PDB file of C-alpha atoms in Angstrom:
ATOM      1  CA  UNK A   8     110.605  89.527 109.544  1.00 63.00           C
ATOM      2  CA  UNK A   9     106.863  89.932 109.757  1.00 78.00           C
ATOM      3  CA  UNK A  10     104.941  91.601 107.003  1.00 93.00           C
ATOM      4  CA  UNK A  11     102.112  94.073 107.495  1.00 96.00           C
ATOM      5  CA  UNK A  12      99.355  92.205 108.851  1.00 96.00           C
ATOM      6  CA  UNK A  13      95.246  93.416 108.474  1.00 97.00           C
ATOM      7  CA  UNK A  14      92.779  93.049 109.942  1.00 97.00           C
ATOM      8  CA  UNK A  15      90.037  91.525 109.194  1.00 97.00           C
ATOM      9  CA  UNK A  16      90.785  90.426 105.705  1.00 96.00           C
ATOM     10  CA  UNK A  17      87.089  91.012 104.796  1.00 97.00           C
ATOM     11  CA  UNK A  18      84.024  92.663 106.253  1.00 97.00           C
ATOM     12  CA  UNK A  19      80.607  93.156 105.001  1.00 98.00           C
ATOM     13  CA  UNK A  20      78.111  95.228 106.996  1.00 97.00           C
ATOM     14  CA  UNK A  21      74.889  97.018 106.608  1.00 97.00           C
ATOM     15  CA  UNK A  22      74.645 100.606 106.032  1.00 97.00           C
ATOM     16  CA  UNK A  23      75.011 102.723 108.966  1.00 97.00           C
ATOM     17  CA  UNK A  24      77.282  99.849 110.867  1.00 98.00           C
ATOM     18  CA  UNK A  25      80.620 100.965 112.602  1.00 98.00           C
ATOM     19  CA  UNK A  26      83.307  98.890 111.117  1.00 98.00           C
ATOM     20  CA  UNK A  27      87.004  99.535 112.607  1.00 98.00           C
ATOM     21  CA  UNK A  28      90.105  97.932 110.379  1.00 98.00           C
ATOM     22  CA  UNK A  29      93.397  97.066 112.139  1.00 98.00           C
ATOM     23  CA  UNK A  30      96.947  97.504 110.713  1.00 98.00           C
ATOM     24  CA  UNK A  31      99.836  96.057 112.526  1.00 97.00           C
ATOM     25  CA  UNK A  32     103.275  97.579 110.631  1.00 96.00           C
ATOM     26  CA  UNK A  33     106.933  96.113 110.185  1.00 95.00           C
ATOM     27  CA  UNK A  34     108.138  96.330 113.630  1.00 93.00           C
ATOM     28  CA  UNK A  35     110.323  99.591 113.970  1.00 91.00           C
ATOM     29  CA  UNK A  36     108.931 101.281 110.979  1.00 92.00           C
ATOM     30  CA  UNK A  37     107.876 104.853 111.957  1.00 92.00           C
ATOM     31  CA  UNK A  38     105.703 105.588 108.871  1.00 93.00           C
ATOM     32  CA  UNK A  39     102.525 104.008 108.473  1.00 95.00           C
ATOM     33  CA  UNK A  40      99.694 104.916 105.600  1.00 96.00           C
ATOM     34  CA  UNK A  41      96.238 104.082 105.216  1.00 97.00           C
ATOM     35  CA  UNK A  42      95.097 103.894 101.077  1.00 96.00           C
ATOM     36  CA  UNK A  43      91.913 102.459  99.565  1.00 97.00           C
ATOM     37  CA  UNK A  44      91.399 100.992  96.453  1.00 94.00           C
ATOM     38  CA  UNK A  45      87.717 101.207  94.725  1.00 92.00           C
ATOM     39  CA  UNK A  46      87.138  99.199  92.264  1.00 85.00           C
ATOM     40  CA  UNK A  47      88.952  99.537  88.766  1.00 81.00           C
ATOM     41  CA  UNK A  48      90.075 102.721  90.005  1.00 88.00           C
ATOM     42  CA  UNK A  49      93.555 104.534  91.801  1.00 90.00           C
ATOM     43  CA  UNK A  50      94.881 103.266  94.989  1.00 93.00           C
ATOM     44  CA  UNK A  51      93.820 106.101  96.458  1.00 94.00           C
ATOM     45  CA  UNK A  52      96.029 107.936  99.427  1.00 93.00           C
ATOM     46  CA  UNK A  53      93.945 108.139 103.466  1.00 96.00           C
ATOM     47  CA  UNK A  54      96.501 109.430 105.713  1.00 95.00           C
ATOM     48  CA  UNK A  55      99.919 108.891 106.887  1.00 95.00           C
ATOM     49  CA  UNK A  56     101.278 108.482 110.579  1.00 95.00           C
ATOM     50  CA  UNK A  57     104.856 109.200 111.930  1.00 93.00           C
ATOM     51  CA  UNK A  58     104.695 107.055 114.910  1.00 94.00           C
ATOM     52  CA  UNK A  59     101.339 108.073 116.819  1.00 95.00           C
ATOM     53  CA  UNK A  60     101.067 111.856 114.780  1.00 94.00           C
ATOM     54  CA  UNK A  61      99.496 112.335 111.847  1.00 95.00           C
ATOM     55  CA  UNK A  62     101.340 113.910 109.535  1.00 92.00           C
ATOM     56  CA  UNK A  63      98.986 113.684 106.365  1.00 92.00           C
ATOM     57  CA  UNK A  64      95.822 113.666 106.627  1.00 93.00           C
ATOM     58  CA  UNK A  65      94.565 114.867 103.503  1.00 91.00           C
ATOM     59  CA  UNK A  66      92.799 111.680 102.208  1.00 93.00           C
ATOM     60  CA  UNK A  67      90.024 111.207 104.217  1.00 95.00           C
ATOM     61  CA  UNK A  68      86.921 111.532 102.666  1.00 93.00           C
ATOM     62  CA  UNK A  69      84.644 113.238 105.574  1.00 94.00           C
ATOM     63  CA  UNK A  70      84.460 112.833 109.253  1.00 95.00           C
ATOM     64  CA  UNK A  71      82.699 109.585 108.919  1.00 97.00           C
ATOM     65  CA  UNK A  72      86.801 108.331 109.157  1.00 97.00           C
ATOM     66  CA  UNK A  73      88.352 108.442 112.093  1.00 97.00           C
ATOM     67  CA  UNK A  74      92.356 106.765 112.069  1.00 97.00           C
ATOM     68  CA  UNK A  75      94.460 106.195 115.307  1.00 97.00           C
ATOM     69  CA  UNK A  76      97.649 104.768 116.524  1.00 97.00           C
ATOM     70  CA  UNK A  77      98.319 105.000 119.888  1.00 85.00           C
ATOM     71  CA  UNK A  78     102.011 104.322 120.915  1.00 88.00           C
ATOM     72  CA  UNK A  79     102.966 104.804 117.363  1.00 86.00           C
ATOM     73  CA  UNK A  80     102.535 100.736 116.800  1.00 93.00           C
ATOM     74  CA  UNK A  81      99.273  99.517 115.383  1.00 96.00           C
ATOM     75  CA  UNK A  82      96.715 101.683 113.893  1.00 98.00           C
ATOM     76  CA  UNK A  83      93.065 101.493 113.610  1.00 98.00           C
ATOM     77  CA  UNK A  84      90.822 103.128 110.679  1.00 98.00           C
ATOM     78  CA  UNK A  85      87.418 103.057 112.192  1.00 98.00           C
ATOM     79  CA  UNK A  86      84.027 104.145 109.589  1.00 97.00           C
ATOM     80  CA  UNK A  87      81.120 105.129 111.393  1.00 97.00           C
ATOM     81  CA  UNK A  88      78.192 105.524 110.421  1.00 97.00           C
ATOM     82  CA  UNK A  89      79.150 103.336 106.917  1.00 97.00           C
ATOM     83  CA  UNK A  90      77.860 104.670 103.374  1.00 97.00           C
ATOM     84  CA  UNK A  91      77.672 102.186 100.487  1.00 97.00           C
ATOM     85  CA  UNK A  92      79.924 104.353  98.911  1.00 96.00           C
ATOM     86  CA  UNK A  93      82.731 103.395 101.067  1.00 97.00           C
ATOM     87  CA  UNK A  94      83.017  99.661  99.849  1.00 97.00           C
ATOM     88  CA  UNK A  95      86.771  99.481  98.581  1.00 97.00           C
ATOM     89  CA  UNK A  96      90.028  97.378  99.668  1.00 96.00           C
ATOM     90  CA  UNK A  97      91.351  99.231 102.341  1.00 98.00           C
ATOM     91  CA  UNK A  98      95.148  98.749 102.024  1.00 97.00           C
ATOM     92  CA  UNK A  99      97.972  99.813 105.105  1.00 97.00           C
ATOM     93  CA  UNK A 100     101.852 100.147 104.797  1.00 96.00           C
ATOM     94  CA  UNK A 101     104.666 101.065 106.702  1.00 95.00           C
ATOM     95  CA  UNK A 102     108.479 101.968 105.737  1.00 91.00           C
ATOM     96  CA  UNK A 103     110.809 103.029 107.500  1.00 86.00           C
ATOM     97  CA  UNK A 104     112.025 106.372 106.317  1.00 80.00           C
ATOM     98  CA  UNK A 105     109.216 107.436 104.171  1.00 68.00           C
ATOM     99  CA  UNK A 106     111.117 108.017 101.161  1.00 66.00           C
ATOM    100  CA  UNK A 107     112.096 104.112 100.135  1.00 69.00           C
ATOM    101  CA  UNK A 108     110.002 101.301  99.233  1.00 85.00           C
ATOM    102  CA  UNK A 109     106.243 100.917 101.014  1.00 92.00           C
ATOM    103  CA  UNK A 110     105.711  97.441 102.237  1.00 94.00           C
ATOM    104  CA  UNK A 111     101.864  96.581 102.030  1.00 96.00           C
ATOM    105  CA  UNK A 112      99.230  94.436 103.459  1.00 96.00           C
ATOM    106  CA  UNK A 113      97.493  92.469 102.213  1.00 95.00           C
ATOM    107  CA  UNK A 114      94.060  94.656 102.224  1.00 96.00           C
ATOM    108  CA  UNK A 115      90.869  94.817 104.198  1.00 97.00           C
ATOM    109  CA  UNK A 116      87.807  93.725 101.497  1.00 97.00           C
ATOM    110  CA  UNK A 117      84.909  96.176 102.830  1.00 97.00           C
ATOM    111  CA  UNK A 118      81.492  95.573 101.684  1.00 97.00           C
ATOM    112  CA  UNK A 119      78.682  97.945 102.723  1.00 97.00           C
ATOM    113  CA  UNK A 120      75.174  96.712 101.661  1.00 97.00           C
TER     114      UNK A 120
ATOM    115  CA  UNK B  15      94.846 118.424  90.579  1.00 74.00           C
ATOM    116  CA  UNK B  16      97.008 115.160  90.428  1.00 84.00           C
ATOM    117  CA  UNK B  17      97.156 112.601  88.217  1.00 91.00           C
ATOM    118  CA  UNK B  18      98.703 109.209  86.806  1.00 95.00           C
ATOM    119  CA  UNK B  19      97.895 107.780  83.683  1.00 96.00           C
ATOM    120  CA  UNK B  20      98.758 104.200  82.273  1.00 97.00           C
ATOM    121  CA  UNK B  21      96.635 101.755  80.550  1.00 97.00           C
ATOM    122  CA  UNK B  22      93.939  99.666  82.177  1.00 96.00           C
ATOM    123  CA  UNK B  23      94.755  96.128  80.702  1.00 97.00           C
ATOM    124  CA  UNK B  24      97.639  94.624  78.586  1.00 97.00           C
ATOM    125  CA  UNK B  25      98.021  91.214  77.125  1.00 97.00           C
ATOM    126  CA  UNK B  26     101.317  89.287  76.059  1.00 97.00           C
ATOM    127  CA  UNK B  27     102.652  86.390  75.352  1.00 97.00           C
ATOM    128  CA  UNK B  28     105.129  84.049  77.365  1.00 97.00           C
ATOM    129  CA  UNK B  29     107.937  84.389  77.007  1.00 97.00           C
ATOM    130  CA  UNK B  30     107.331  88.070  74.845  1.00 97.00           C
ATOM    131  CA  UNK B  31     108.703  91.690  76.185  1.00 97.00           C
ATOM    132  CA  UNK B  32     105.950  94.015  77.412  1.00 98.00           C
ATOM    133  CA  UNK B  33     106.210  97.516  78.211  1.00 98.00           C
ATOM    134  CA  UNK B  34     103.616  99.260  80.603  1.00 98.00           C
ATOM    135  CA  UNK B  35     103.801 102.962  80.039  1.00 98.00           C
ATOM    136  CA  UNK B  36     103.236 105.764  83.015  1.00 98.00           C
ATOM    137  CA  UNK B  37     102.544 109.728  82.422  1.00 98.00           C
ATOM    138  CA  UNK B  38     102.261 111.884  85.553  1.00 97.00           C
ATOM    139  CA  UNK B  39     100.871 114.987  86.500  1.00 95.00           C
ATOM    140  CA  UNK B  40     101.884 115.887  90.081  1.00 91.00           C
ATOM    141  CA  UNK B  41     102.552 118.994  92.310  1.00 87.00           C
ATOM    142  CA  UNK B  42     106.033 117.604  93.414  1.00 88.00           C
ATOM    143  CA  UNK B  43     108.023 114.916  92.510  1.00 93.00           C
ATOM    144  CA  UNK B  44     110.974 112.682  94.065  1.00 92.00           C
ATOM    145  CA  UNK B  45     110.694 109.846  92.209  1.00 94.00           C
ATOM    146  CA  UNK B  46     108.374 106.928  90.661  1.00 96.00           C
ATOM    147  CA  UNK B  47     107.801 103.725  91.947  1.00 95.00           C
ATOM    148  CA  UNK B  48     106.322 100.418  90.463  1.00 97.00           C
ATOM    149  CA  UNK B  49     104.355  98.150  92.185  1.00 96.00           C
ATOM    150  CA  UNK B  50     103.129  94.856  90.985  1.00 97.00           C
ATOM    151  CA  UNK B  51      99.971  92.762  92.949  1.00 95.00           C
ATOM    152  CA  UNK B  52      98.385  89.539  92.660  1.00 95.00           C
ATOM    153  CA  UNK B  53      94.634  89.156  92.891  1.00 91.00           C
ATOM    154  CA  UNK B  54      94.065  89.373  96.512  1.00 87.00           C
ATOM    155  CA  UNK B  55      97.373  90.310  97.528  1.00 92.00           C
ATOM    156  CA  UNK B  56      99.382  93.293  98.700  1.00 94.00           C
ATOM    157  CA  UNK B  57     101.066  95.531  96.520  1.00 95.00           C
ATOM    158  CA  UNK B  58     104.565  94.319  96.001  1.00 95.00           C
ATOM    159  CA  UNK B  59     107.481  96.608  95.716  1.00 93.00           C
ATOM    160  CA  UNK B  60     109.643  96.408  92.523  1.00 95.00           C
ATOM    161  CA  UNK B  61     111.425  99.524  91.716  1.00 94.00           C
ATOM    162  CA  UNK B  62     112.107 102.773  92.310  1.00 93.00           C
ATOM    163  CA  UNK B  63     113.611 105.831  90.208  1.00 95.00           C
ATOM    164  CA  UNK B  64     114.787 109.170  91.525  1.00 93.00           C
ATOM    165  CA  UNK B  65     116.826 109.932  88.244  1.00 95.00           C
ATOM    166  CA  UNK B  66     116.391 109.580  84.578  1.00 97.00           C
ATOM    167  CA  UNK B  67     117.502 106.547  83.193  1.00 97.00           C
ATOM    168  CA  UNK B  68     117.106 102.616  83.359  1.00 97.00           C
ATOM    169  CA  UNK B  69     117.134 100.655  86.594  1.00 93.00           C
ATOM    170  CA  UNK B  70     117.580  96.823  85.394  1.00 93.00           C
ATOM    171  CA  UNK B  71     116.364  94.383  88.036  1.00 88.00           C
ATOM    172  CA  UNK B  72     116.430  90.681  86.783  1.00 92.00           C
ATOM    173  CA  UNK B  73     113.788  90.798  84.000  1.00 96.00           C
ATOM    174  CA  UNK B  74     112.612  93.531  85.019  1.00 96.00           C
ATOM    175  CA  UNK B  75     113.875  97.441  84.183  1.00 97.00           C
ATOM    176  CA  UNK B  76     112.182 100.977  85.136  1.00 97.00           C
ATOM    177  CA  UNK B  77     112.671 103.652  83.081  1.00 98.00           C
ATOM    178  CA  UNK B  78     112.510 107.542  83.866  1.00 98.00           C
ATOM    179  CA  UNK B  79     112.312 111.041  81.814  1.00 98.00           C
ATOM    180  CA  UNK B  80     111.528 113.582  84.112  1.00 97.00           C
ATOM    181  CA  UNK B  81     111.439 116.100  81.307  1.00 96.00           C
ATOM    182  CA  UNK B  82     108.772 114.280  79.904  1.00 97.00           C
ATOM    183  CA  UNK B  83     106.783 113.203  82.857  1.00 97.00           C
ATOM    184  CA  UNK B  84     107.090 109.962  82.020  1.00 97.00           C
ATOM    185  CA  UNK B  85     107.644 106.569  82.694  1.00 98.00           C
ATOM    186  CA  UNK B  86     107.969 102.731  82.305  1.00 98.00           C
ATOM    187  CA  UNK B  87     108.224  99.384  83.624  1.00 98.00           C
ATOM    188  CA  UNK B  88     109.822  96.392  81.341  1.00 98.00           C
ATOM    189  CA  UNK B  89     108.979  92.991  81.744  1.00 98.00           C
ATOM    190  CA  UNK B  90     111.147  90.343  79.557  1.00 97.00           C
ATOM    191  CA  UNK B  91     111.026  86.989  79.199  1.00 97.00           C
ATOM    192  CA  UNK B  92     107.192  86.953  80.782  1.00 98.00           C
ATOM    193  CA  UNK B  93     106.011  84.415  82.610  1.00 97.00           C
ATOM    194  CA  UNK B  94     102.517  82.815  83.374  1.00 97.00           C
ATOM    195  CA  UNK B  95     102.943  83.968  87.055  1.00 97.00           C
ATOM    196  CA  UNK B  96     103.746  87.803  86.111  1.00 98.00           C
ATOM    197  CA  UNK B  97      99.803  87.926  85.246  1.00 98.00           C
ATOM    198  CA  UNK B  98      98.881  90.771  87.992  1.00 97.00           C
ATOM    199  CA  UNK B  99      97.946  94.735  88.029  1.00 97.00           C
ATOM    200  CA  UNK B 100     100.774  97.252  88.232  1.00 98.00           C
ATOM    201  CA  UNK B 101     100.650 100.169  89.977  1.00 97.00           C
ATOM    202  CA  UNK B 102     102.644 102.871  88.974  1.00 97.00           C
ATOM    203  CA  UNK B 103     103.580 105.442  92.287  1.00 96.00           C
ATOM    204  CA  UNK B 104     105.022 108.817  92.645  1.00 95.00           C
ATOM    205  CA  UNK B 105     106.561 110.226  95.486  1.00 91.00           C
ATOM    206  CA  UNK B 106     105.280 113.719  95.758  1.00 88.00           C
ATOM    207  CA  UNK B 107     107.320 114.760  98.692  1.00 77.00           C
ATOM    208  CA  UNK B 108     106.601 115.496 102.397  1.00 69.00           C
ATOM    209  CA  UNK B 109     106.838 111.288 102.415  1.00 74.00           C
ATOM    210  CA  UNK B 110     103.256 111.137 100.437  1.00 83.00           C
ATOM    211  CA  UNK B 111     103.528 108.826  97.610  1.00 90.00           C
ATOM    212  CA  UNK B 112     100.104 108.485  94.936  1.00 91.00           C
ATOM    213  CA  UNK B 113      99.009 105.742  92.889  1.00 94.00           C
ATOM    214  CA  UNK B 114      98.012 104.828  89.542  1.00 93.00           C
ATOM    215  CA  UNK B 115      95.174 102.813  88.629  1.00 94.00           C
ATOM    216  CA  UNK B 116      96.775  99.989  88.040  1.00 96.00           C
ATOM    217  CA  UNK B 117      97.493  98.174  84.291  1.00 97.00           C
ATOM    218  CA  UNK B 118      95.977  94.567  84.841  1.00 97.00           C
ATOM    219  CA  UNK B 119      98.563  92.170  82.713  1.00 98.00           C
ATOM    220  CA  UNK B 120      97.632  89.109  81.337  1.00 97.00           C
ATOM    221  CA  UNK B 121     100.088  87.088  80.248  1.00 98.00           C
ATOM    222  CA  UNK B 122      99.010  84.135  77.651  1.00 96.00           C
ATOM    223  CA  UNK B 123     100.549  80.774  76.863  1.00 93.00           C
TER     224      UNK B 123
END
């Protein structure tokens, strides 16, 4: 079985760039999160789809983020404008009922200079 | 507010026991998770504990108090390749699950 794929697997723009990540899931899995990691610190929680709804979106830092998944397959996290601030490893993962195991990517490196 | 504490860097021996150590503060709970990750990597799931007690997975075993908000993950007979950060997770409920940040292991020959 395929793993959670991302991508790119890094990116390094200029400030005020539009940068948009892609997460394809485990096939089947309904449940789909978007984290980011900064560095040294928490992984720290975006959002969380159930198939194309969002059902937690509490994470997101402003409106700068904006976080689809149409069809309820692969989702895109899309910054815009980008702040240096948002440099981080931006992480997806999918399971299948929510309440077991989260199976990860691999991570999205995002550099803003 | 939320919070998970364990320590930012321990260093062991081959072949020693090392145990990382969790304390959370959280709103709801269902259970904690460990995760372990390589540099560069994904987050790797390991184990998961809904109940107090020890969960014994090859060398490695999770332990749970939820009395004492508290947590642990046991690695025995380490190994050069268990060098990585682990993440300690709880499940908070409504399927949203918070991390740690991370204990980086080094393991030494």
């Amino acid at each position: 079985e395929a793993g959670v794929t991302q991508f790119p697997s890094h990116s390094v723009i200029e400030k005020g760039q539009t940068v948009t990540l892609r997460c394809d899931p485990i096939s089947g899995h309904d449940n789909l999160y978007w984290y980011r990691r900064v560095m040294g610190k928490e992984i720290k929680f975006l959002l969380h789809f159930v198939k194309e709804s969002k059902q937690d979106e509490s994470g997101m830092p402003n409106n700068r983020f904006l976080a689809e998944r149409t069809g309820g397959t692969y989702s895109t996290l899309k910054v815009q404008p980008a702040e240096l601030e948002d440099s981080g490893v931006y992480f997806c993962a999918s399971s299948e009922t929510g309440s077991d195991g989260y199976t990860f990517g691999s991570g999205t490196r995002l550099t803003v200079v | 507010g939320q919070s998970l504490e364990q320590p930012s860097e321990v260093t062991a021996v081959e072949g020693a026991i090392v145990q990382i150590n969790c304390t959370y503060q959280t709103s709801g709970f269902y259970g904690l998770s460990w995760y372990q990750q390589h540099d560069g990597g994904a987050p790797t799931f390991l184990s998961y504990n809904a109940l107090d007690g020890l969960e014994e997975t090859g060398r490695f075993s999770s332990f749970l108090s939820r009395s004492d908000s508290y947590g642990y993950l046991l690695l025995q007979e380490l190994q050069m390749k268990d060098s990585a950060s682990y993440f300690c997770a709880v499940h908070t409920g409504g399927f949203k699950t918070i991390f740690g940040a991370g204990t980086r292991l080094f393991v030494k020959a």
